[in-house]
Short mmCIF file of C-alpha atoms (C1' of nucleotides) in Angstrom, two decimals:
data_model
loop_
_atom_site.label_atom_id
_atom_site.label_comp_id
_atom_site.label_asym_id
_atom_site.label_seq_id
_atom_site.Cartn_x
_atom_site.Cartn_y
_atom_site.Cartn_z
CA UNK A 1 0.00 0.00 0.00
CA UNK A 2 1.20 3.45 -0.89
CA UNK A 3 1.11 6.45 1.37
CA UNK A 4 -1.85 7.61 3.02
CA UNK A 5 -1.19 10.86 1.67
CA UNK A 6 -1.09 9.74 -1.60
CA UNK A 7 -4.48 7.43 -1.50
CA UNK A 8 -5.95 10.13 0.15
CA UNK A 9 -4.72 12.34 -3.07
CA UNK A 10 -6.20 9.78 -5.50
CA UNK A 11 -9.50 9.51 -3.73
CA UNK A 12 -10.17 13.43 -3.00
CA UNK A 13 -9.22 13.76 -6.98
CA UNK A 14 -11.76 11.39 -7.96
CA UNK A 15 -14.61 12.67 -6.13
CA UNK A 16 -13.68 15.93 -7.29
CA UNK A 17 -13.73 14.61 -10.89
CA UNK A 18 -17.36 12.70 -10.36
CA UNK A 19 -18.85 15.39 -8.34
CA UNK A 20 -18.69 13.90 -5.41
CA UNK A 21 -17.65 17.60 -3.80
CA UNK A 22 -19.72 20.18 -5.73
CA UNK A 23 -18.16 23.27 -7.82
CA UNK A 24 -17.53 25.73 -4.86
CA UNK A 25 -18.21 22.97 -1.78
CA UNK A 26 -15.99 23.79 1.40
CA UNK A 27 -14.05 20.84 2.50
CA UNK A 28 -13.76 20.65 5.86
CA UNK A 29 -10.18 18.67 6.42
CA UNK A 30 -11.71 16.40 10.12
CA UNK A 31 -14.78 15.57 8.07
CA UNK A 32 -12.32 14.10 4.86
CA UNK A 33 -9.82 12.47 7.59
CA UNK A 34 -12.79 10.65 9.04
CA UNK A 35 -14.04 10.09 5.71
CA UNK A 36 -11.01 8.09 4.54
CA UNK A 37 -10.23 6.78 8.22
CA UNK A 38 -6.71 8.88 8.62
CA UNK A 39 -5.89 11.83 10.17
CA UNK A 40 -5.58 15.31 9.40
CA UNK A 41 -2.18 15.47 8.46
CA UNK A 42 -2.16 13.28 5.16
CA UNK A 43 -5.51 14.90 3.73
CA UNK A 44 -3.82 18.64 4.32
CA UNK A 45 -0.88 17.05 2.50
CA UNK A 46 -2.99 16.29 -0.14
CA UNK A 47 -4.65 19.09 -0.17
CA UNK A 48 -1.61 21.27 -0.80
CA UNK A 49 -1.26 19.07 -3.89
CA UNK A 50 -4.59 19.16 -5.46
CA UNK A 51 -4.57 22.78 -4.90
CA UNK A 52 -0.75 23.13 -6.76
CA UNK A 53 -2.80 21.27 -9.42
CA UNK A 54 -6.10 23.56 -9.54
CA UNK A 55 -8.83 21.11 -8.27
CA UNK A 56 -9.34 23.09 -5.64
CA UNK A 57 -8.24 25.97 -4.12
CA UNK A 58 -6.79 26.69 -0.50
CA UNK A 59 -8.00 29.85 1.48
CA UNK A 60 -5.48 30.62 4.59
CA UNK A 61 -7.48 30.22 7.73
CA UNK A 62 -10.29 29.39 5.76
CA UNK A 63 -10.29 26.37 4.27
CA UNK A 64 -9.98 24.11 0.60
CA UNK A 65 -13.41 24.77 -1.72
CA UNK A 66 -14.09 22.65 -4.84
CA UNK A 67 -12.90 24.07 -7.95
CA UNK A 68 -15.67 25.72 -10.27
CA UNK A 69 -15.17 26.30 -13.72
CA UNK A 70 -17.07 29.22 -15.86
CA UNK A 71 -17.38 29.28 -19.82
CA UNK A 72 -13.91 31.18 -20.03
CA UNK A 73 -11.73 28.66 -17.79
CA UNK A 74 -13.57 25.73 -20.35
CA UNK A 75 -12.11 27.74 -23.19
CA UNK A 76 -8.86 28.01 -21.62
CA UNK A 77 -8.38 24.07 -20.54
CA UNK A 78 -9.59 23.37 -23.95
CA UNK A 79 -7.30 25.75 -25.76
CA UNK A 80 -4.33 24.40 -23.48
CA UNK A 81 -5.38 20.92 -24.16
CA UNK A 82 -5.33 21.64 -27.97
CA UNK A 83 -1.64 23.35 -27.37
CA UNK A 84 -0.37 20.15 -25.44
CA UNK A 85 -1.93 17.40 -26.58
CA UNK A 86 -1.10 18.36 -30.29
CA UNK A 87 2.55 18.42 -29.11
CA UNK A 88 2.19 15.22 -27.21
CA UNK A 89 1.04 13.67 -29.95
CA UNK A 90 3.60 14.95 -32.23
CA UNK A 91 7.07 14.18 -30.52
CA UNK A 92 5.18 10.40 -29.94
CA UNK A 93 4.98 10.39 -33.76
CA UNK A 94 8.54 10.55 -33.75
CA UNK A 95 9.60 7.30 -31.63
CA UNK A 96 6.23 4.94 -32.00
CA UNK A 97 6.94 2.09 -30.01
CA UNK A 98 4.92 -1.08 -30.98
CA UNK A 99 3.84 -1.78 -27.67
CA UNK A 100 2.49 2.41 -27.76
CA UNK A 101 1.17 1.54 -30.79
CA UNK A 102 -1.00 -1.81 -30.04
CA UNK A 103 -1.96 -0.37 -26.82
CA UNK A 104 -3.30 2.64 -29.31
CA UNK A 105 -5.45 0.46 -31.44
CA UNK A 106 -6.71 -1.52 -28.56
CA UNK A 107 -8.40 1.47 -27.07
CA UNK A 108 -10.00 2.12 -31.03
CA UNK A 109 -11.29 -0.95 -30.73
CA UNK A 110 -12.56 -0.92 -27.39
CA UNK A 111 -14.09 2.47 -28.13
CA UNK A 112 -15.37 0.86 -31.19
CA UNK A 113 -16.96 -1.97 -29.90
CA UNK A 114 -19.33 -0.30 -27.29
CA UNK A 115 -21.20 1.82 -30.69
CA UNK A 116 -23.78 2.96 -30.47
CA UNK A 117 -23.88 3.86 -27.18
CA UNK A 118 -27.22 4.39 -26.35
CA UNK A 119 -27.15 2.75 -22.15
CA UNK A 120 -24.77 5.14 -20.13
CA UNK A 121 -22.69 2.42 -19.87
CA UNK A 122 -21.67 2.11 -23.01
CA UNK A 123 -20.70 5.74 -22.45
CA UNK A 124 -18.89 5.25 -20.12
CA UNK A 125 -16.71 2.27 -21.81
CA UNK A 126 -16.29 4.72 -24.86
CA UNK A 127 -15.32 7.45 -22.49
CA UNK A 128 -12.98 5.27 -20.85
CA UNK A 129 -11.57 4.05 -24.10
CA UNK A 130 -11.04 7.56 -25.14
CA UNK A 131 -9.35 8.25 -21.85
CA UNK A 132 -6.73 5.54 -22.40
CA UNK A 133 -6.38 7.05 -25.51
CA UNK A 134 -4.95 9.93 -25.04
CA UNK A 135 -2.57 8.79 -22.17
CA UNK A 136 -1.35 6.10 -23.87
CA UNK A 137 -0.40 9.15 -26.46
CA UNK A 138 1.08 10.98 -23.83
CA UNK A 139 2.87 8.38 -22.09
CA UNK A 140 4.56 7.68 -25.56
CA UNK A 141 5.75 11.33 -25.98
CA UNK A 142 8.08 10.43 -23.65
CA UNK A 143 7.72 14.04 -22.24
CA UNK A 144 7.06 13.62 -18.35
CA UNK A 145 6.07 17.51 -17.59
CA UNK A 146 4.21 17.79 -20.75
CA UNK A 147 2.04 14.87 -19.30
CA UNK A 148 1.57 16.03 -15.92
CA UNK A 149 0.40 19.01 -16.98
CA UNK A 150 -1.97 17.58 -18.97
CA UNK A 151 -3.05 15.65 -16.10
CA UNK A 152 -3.35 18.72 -13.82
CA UNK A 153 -5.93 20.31 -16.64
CA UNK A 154 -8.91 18.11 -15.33
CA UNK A 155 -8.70 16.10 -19.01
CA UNK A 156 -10.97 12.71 -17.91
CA UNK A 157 -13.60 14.68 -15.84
CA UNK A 158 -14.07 16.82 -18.63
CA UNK A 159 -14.05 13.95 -21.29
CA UNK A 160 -16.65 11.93 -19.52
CA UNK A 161 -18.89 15.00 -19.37
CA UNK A 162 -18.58 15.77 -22.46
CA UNK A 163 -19.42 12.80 -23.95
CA UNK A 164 -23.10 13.34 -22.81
CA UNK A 165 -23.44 16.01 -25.16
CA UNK A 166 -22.11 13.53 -28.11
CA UNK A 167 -24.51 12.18 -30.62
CA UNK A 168 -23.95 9.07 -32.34
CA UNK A 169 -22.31 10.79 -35.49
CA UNK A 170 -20.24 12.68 -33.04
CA UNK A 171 -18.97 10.11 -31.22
CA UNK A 172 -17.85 7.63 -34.77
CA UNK A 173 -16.29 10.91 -35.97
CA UNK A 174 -14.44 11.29 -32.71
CA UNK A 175 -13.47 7.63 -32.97
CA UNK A 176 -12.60 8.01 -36.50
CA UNK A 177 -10.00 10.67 -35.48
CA UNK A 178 -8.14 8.24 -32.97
CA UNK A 179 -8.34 5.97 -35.67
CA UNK A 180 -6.15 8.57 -38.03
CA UNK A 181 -3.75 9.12 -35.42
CA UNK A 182 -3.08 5.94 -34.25
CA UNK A 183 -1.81 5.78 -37.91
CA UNK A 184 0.12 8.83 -38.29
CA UNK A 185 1.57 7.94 -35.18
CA UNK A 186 2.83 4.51 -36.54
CA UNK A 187 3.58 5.80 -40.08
CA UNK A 188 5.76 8.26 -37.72
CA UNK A 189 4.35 11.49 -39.43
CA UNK A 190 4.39 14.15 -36.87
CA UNK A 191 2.85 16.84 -38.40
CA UNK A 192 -0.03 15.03 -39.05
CA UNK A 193 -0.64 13.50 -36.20
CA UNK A 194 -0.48 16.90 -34.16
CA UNK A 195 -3.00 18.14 -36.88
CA UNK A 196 -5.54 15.52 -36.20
CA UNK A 197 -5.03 16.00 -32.90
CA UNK A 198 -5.66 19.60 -32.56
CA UNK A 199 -8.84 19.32 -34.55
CA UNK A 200 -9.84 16.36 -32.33
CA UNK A 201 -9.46 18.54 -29.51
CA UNK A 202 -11.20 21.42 -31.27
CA UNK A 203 -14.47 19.85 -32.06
CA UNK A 204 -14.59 18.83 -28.84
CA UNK A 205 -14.70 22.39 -27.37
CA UNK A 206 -17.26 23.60 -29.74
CA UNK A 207 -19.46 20.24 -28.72
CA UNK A 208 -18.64 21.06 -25.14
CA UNK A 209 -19.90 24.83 -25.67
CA UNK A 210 -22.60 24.58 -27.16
CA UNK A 211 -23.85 22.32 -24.98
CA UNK A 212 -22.99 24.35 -21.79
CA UNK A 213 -24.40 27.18 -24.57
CA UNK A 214 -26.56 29.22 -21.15
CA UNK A 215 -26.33 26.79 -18.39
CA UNK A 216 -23.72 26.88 -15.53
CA UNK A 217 -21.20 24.96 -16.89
CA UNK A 218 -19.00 25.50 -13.24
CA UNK A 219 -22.51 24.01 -11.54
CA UNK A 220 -22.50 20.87 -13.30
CA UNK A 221 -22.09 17.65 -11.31
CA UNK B 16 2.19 37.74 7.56
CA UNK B 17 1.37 34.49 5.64
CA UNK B 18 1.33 31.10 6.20
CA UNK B 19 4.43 28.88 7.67
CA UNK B 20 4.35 26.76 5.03
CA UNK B 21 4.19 29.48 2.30
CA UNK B 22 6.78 31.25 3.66
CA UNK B 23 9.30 28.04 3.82
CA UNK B 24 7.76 27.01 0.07
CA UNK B 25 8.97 30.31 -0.89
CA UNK B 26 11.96 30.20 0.73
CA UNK B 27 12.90 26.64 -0.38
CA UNK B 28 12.18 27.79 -4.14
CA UNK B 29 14.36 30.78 -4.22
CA UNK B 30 16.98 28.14 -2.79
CA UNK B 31 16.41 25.31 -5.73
CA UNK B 32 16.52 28.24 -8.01
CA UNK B 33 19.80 29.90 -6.77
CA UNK B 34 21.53 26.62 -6.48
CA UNK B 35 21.50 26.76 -2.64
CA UNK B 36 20.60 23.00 -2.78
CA UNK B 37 22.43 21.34 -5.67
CA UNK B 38 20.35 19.52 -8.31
CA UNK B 39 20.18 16.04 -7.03
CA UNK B 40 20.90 16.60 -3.40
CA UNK B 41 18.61 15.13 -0.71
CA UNK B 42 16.69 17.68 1.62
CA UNK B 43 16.04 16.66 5.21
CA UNK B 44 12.74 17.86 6.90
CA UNK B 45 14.41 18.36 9.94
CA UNK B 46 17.38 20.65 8.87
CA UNK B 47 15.14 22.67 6.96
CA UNK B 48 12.44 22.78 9.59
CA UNK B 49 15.84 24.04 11.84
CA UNK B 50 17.18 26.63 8.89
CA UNK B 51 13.60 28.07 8.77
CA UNK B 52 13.12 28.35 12.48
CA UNK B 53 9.48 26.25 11.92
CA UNK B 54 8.49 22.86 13.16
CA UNK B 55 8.65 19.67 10.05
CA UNK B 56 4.52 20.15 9.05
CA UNK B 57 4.96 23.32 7.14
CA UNK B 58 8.17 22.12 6.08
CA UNK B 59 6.43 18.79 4.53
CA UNK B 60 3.47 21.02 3.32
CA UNK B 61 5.90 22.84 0.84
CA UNK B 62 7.72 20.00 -0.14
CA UNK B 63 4.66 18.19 -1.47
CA UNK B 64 3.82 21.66 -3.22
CA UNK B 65 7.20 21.65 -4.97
CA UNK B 66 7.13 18.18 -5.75
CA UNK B 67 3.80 19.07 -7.65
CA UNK B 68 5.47 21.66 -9.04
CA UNK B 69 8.27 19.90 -10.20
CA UNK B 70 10.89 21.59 -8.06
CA UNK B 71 11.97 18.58 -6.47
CA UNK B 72 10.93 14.75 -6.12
CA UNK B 73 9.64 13.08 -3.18
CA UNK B 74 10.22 9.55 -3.01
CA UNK B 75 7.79 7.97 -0.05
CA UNK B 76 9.81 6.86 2.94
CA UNK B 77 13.21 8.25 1.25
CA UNK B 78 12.69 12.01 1.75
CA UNK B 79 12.93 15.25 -0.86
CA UNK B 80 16.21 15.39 -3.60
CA UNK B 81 16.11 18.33 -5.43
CA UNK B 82 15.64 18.23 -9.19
CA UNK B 83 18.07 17.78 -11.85
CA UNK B 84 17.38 18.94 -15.45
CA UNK B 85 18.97 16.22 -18.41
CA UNK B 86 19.21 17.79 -21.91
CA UNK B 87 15.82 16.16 -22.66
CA UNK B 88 14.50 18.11 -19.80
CA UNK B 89 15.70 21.48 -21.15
CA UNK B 90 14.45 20.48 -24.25
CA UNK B 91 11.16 19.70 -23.32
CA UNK B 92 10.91 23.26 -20.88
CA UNK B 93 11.83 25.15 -23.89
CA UNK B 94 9.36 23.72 -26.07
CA UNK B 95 6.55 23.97 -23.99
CA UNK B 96 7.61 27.38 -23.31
CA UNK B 97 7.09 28.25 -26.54
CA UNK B 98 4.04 27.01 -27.00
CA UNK B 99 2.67 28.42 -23.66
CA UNK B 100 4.43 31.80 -23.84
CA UNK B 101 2.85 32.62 -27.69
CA UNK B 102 -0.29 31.42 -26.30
CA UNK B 103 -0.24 33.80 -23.53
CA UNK B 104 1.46 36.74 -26.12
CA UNK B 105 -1.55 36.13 -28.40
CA UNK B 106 -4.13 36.30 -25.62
CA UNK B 107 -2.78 39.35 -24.31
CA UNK B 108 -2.64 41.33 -27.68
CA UNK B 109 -6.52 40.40 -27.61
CA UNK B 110 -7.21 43.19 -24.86
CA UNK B 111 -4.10 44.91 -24.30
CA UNK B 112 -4.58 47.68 -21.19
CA UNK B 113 -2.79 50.91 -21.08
CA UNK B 114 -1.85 49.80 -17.65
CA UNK B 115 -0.36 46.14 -18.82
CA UNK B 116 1.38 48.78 -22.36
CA UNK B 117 2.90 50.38 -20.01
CA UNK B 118 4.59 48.04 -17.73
CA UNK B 119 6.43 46.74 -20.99
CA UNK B 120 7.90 49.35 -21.81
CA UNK B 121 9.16 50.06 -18.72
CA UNK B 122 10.77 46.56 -18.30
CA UNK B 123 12.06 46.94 -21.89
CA UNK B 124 13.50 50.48 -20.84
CA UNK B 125 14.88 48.85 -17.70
CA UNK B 126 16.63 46.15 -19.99
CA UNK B 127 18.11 48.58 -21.96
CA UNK B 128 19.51 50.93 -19.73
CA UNK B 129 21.64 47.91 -18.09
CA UNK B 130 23.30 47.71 -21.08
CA UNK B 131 26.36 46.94 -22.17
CA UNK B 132 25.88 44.40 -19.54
CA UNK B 133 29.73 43.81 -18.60
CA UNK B 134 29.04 43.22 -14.65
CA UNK B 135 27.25 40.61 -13.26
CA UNK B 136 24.90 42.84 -11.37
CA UNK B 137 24.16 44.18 -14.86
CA UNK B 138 23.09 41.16 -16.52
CA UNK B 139 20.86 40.33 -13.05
CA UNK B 140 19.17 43.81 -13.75
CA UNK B 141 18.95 42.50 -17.58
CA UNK B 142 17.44 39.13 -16.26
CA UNK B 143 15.01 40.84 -13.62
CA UNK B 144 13.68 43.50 -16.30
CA UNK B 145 13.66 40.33 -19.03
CA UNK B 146 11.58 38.56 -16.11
CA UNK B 147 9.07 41.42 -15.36
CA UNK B 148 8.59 41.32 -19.18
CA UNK B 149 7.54 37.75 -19.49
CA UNK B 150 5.41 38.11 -16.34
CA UNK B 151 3.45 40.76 -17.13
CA UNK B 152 2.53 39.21 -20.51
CA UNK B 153 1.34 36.25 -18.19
CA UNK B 154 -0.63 39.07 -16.35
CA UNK B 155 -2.35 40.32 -19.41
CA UNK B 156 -3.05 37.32 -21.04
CA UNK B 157 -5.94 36.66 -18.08
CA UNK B 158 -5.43 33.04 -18.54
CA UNK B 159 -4.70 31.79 -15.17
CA UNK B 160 -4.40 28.53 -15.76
CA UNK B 161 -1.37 29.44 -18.52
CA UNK B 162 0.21 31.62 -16.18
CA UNK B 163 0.57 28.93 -13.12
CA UNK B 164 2.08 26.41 -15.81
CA UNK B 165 4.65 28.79 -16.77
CA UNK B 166 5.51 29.45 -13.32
CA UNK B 167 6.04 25.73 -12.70
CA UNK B 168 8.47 25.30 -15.69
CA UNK B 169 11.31 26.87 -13.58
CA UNK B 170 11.34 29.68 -16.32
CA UNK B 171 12.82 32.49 -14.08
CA UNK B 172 15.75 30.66 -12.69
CA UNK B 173 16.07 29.60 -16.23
CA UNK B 174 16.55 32.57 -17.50
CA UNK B 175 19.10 33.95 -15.42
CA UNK B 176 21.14 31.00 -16.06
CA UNK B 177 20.84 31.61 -19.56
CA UNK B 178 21.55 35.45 -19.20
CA UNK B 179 24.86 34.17 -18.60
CA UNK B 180 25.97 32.74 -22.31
CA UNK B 181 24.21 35.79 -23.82
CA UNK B 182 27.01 38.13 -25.45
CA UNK B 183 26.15 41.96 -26.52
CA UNK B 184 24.38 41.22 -29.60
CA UNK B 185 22.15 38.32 -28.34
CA UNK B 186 20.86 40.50 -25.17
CA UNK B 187 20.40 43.46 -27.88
CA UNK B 188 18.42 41.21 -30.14
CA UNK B 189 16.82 39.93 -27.16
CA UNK B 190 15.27 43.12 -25.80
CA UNK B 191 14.96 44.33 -29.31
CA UNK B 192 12.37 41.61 -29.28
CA UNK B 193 10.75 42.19 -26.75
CA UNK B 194 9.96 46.20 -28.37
CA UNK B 195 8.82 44.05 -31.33
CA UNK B 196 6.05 42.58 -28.98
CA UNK B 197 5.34 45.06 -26.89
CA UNK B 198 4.28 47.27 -30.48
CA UNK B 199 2.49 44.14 -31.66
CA UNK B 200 0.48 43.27 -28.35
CA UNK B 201 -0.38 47.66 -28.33
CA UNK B 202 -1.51 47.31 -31.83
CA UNK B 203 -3.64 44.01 -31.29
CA UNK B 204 -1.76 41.97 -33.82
CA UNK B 205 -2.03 38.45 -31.95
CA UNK B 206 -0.28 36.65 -34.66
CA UNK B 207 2.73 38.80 -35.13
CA UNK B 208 2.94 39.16 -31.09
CA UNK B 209 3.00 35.33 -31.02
CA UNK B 210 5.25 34.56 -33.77
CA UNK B 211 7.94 36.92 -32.04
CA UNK B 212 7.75 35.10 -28.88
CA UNK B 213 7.47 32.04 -30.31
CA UNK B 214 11.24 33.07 -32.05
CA UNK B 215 12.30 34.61 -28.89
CA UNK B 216 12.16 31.64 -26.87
CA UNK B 217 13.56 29.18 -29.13
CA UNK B 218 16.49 31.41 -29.68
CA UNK B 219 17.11 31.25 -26.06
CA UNK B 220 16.69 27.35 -26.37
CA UNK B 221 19.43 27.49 -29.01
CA UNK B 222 21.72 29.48 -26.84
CA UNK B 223 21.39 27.25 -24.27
CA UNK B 224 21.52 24.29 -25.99
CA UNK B 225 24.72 26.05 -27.46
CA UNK B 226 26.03 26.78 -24.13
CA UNK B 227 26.05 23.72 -22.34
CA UNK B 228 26.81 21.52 -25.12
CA UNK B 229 28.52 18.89 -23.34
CA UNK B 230 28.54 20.02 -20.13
CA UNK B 231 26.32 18.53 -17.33
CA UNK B 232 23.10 21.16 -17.69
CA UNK B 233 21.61 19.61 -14.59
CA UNK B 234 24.91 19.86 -12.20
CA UNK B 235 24.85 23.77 -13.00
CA UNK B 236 24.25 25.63 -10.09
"C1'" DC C 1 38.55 -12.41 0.73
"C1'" DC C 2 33.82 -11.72 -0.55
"C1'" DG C 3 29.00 -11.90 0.25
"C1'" DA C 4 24.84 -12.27 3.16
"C1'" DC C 5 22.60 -11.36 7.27
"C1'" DG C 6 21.54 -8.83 11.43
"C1'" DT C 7 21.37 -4.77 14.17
"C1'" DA C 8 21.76 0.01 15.50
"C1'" DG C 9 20.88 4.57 13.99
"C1'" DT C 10 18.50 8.00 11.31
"C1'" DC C 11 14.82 9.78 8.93
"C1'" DT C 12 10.18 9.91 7.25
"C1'" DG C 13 4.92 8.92 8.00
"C1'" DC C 14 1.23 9.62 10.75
"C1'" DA C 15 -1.48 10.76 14.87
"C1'" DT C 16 -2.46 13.76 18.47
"C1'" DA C 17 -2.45 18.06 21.18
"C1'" DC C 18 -2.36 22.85 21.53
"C1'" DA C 19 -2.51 27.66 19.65
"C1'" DA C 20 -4.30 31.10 16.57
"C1'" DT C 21 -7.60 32.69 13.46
"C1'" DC C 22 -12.02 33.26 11.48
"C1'" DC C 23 -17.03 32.94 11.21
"C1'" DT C 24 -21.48 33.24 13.44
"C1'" DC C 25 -24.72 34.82 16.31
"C1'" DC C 26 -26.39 37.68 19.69
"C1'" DC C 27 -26.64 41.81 22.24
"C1'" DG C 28 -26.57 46.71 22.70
"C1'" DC C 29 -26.82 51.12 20.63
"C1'" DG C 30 -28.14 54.69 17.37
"C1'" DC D 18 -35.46 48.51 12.66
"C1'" DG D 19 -30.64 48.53 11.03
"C1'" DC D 20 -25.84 48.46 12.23
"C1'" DG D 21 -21.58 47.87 14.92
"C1'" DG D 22 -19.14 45.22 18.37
"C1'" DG D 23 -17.96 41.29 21.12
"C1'" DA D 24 -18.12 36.58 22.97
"C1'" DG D 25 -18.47 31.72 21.82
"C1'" DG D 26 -17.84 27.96 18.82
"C1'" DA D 27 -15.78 25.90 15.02
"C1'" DT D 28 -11.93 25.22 11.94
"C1'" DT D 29 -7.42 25.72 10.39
"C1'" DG D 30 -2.21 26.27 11.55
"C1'" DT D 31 1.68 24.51 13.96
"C1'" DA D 32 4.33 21.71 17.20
"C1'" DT D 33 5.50 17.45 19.21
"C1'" DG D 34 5.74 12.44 19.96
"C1'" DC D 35 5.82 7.82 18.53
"C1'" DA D 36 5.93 4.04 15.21
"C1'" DG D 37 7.60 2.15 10.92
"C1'" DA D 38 10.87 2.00 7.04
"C1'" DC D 39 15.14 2.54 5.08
"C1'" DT D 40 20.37 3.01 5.36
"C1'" DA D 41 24.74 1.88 6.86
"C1'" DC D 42 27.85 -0.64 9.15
"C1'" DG D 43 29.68 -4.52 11.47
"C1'" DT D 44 29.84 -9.43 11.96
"C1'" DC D 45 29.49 -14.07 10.75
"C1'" DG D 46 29.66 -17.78 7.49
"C1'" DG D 47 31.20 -19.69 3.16
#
DNA sequence: CCGACGTAGTCTGCATACAATCCTCCCGCG
DNA sequence: CGCGGGAGGATTGTATGCAGACTACGTCGG
């Protein structure tokens, strides 16, 4: 077993990601150490991190309270996710490994394989499909800050979310796209691969606003 | 008066940066609780921020060893530099203020007054004016989530490191630059303000590429 | 002489206790 | 009735103590 710390990381990061903890919630740190049967000195450990890494933010004197995101901070995450993972994508074009690679077109398949999606589980498996996706793309960049950063920008809350705003065309276009990567990748053609990948990412931001077009995107659970 | 534990974090950064702890060296809670005149919590509470942060690496039962950047590493810093530093250029020439207009020019008149930077105080005053520069394009770009990313990539130690393989005509070029983007952001011309920075930095990567070319990068203090 | 094991020492991980700060609610005053 | 001030409670900030893990060194066996 790892550090308590470090569960206690993982654990307050997923609820954060599934709602859990509401946009804006105060987190009280007894009520978490209870919660997770530890004491207060690992959770305000983890704290400090998921705050470095924008889940939440930590008032002096006052407390940690749930991220909340409005339309612009969407836009931003998006835009920086377009930036990254287009560069991700590209330096992994230029070493494809054939374990990367396999690993690449298993999560196509998988993806694949759970269309049409109409049950939220098959959402779900696509979602989680498209999640391995990309971090199998990012783990093959071989770029370690370029990944964490990534992983700091709330990418698989925001993926699963989104997805409930894809229709079925959407979702085989999406699916499509991995599928054209995947091959630049192997083909080892950079330049294409980042291009794919920045309109992947694109399309998803205009899905993702116009489906947040009025409501409270930051309010969503 | 803040926090402990923001007060050691920002302590203990100034030290990675300045070389106080060499890259790879192990940092003991207890000394530094000792140095700081604070008890190990805070001490541990800014460790795990810097690990986040990429400062340093905590390894669980093993204790905190200060960071050490391989070629790759510089590589990769520069690159996403680059990428994130045009971003934020482009944003800010979107809504330039008078207020953020003026603070350029002031950092690029700063810059050029130290000049011909011959003693090392100079090229600090260079490096703090070429710093207040960067940051205030951060500032006006009004993407937070850019800005915190930047500050994570170790750019300002960076840069004063670098400072010192610049000769006359690189740190001329260099702030001549930076009058390029401080016109282009006042004139909203997001491209061109992008496209300069996006130069800008990789001509710094070159020069440091250049000037550690076999040396150990990381082992620099 | 070299390698493996055991043990003492040191350091980190976590829990607990105490101090300081902030928020809330109530009371008194204008 | 509205507003300012203060006491109480709740919550965070910091210090300390103890237990567990790792390191280093010495010793024993091959």
């Amino acid at each position: 077993m790892a550090t308590a710390w470090e569960q206690s990381y993982l654990t307050l990061r997923r609820r954060l990601a599934d709602g859990t903890y509401p946009a804006g919630s105060r987190l009280r740190e007894e009520e978490l150490a209870a919660q997770l049967g530890v004491s207060r000195t690992p959770i305000r450990e983890a704290l400090r991190r998921l705050d470095a890494e924008g889940w939440l933010r930590v008032v002096p004197n006052q407390g940690a309270f749930a991220a909340s995101w409005s339309r612009q901070d969407i836009e931003e995450i998006f835009d920086l996710r377009a930036l990254l993972e287009a560069h991700a994508c590209e330096q992994a074009a230029m070493r494809p490994t054939p374990a990367g690679i396999a690993a690449l077109n298993a999560a196509c398949a998988a993806g694949e394989a759970s269309l049409p999606a109409t049950t939220l589980a098959a959402v779900e498996a696509v979602s989680d499909a498209n999640v391995r996706f990309h971090q199998t793309i990012w783990e093959m960049s071989g770029q370690a800050r370029t990944r964490s950063m990534l992983g700091t920008l709330a990418v698989p809350p925001m993926i699963l979310r989104n997805f409930q705003h894809f229709d079925d065309a959407n979702l085989r276009r999406s699916l499509a796209q991995h599928r054209e990567m995947a091959a630049a990748i192997a083909s080892r053609n950079p330049s294409l691969a980042g291009a794919v990948m920045r309109a992947h990412v694109e399309a998803g931001k205009a899905i993702f606003l116009a489906g947040t077009a009025q409501g409270a995107a930051g309010a969503a659970a």
